[in-house]
Amino acid sequence: MTLFVQQLVNGLSLGAIYALIALGYTMVYGTLQMINFAHSEVFMMGGFFALLIAKYSGVADAPSVPGVIFVAVGTMLATATLGATIERLAYRPLRKSGRLNMLITAIGMSLLLQNGALLVWGTNVPFPELLPRTTWVIAGVSVSTNNVLVFSVTIVLMIALHHVVERTQMGRAMRAVSASRDAAALMGIPVDRIIAFTFALGSILAGAASMLWVLDNPRVDPAMGIMPGLKAFVAAVLGGIGSIPGAVAGAILLGLCETMVSGYVSSTWRDAVAFLLLIVILLVRPAGLFGKFVPEKV
Amino acid sequence: MKSPLFGYALVVLGIAAVWGIDQFVIPWTDAYLTNVLLRIGFNVIAVTGLALVLGFTGQFSLGHAGFMALGAYGAASLSLHLNVPPVLAVPLGGLIAGLAGLVVGVPSLRLSGDYLAVVTLGFNQIIIVVVQNTPFLGGALGLTGVPVATSFGWTFTWVLLAVVFMRNLLKSSHGRAFAAVRDNEIATRSLGVDTTRIKVTAFVVGAFWAGAAGALLGFYNSSIFPKQFEFDRSIELLAMVVLGGTASLSGPILAAIVLTALPEFLRVLGGWLIKACAPLVAAGLLDAPPEFLGRLSQYRMVIYSLVLIGMMITRPKGFLGGRELGDVLVGAWRRVRPSPA
C-alpha cells in the first residue's frame, strides 16, 4: 500500500510535467493540424535558458525564492519567444504546403536546436541547486518540496490557461481558428497572429515544465527533451490530440502508468508500457480518450 | 527493346557489374569510402521499402527502423544459434520483419494519418525495449560476435534486387492500387478494392526490405545495438522519402545517397579546406587555418538540419517532385535541345 501511494505521488508529479508539455503539442495540433516535433526542443532549450538566466542574474550564487521566480518567469518568456520565432521562420512559409512537409520541417528544426545546443553548450551541464530540497515522510510515503511545487505550479498554470482559452478575446480567437481556419479568417480574425500566439502559449508552458524539471533533475543536456517530449506527445494523442482536457488526462494517466510499472515490474519496461497503453487505447478508441471521432466523408 | 528478355539481361548485367566492382575495384578502394558506400546501400534498400509505404500508398509510418531491428536481430540470431549461413539469413531476416509487419499492420492500419504515425512509432519503441530486455538478444549492451559477411557485392546485389522489385511492383496493377489508396481511399473502396488488404500488403513488403537492410547491416558491423534502430533512425528514413519526393522511387533513392553522404562529405571538405589554407599560411596571410574547419564535421548535423528545413521551404515537393529521375533528365534534355518540329 505504501508503495502504491508512493508511486501515486511520483506518477502525479511526472504526469503534471508531461501535461505541461503535452498542452503545447495539443494546442498547436488544434490550430495547425501539425505535430510540432520541435516542441520537445523548446522544453530542452528552456533548461538552458534557465541555466543562463540563473548564472548571469546571480541567482545561482545567492538562491532565494524571488530569485527562482525571476528565473522561472525569464525562462517562460524566453521559450515563448523561441516558440513564436520557430513558427515565424520555419512553419509560416509552409502554411500552404502539405502536412508531411510541415512535419519534416519540424523534425529539421528539432535536429537544428539539438545539435546547435550541443555545439554551444555541450552535454550534461550541471544545473545549480536553486531551492533547498526538503522531504517529508508521511506514513512511509516521502513527499518532497519539488512534488508540492510541481503540483501547485501545474494547477495554477492550468487555471490560467483555462481562463485564457475560455474567457479572453485571444482564447476565443484561438478556438475559432482551431474550429475552422478559413471561416475564422473570413470573420476578420488575424489567423497568423493567433497561430503565433498559440505557439507562444504552448512554449510558455514548456518553459515552466523545463524549469520544474531542472529543479528536480539538476542537469541540462541537448538530448533531455527527447524522451519527455515523446511521452508528452504520446499523452496528447492518448487524450485525443487537439483536446486540452484530453492532454491533461492523458498525461496524468501516462505518468501514473509509468511509475506503477517502475514500482511493481521494472523500470526498464516503463517505456514499452507507455507505448503499449497508447496502442491499446487507440485501437479501442481511434480518436483518443477525449477526441471526437470524425467519420470520413466523400 | 520492350521485350522482357531485355529487362532480365539488364538485371544480370547489373549484378555482374556489381560483382566486378566488388572483385576488382573495392580491394583498392579506401576502407572509409567503402564504408560510406555500404551505408548508402543499406539506406537505399530500407528507403525503397518506406517509399512504397509512405510515398506510394500514403501510409504514414514512423516505425521503419523497428523493422530494420527485427531483420538485424532475426538474421543475426539465426546465424549465431542455428548456424544458418548469412546468405540465407538475410532474406529470412527480411521475412521475419515482413511477418512482424503483418502483425503490426493489421490492427494499426485501421488508423490513418498522424494516429498511424504515432502507433508505428510506438511499435518501434516497444521493439527496442523488448530487445533491450531480452538477454538472448544481448540486451542493452547489444549482440556481438555476429559473423562478418556483408560485402560490397552482396549489398549492391540486394540494392539492385530491391530497386528492380519495387519498380516492377509499382508498374503492376498492385502499383496502381497503392496509388489509388493514397489518392482517395474512399473512392478506391467504392470501386470494390479491398483497401485494408492493399495497405497491409504495402506495409509487409516495406517491412521486408527494411528487415533485409537491417540484416545486411548486422552482418557488416558484426555487432548490433538497440540504439541503432530507435525512432530517430525512422525519422531519418522518413526525411529521405519526403526530401526525395513522395510518389517517386528514384527521388528517395537519390535522397538516401545524398543524405548519407552529406555528413561524410562535410568531414572530408573540412580536411580539404585546411589543406587549401596551407599556401595562405605559407604566404603569411594567415597565422593558421581557421580553427572551425577542423571541427566542420561537428557542424554537419546543424548543416544537415538546415538543408532539411531549407529544402522543405524552397522545394516542398522534394528533389524530383513526384517524378522519376529518368523523366526529369529527359525533360531537361528536351529543353536544351528542342526537337525539330
XYZ file of C-alpha atoms in Angstrom, chain B residues 13 31 80 90 95 105 121 142-143 146 154 177 203 217 230 250 284 288 293 302 318 324 329:
23
model
C 24.397 -7.289 -66.351
C 38.128 1.496 -46.412
C 24.579 -17.380 -34.291
C 19.417 -12.031 -44.853
C 10.774 -12.399 -43.835
C -0.077 -3.653 -39.814
C 6.416 4.962 -33.639
C 23.980 -5.279 -27.950
C 24.554 -8.535 -29.757
C 27.823 -11.729 -35.465
C 26.135 -8.636 -51.548
C -3.926 0.032 -56.353
C 3.324 -2.447 -45.100
C 23.836 -4.005 -41.567
C 15.473 3.915 -32.333
C 14.364 7.382 -57.813
C 51.959 34.836 -44.202
C 46.911 29.146 -39.085
C 37.436 23.992 -40.277
C 23.444 21.546 -37.955
C 11.149 17.149 -52.853
C 11.281 9.844 -61.704
C 16.646 14.139 -67.201
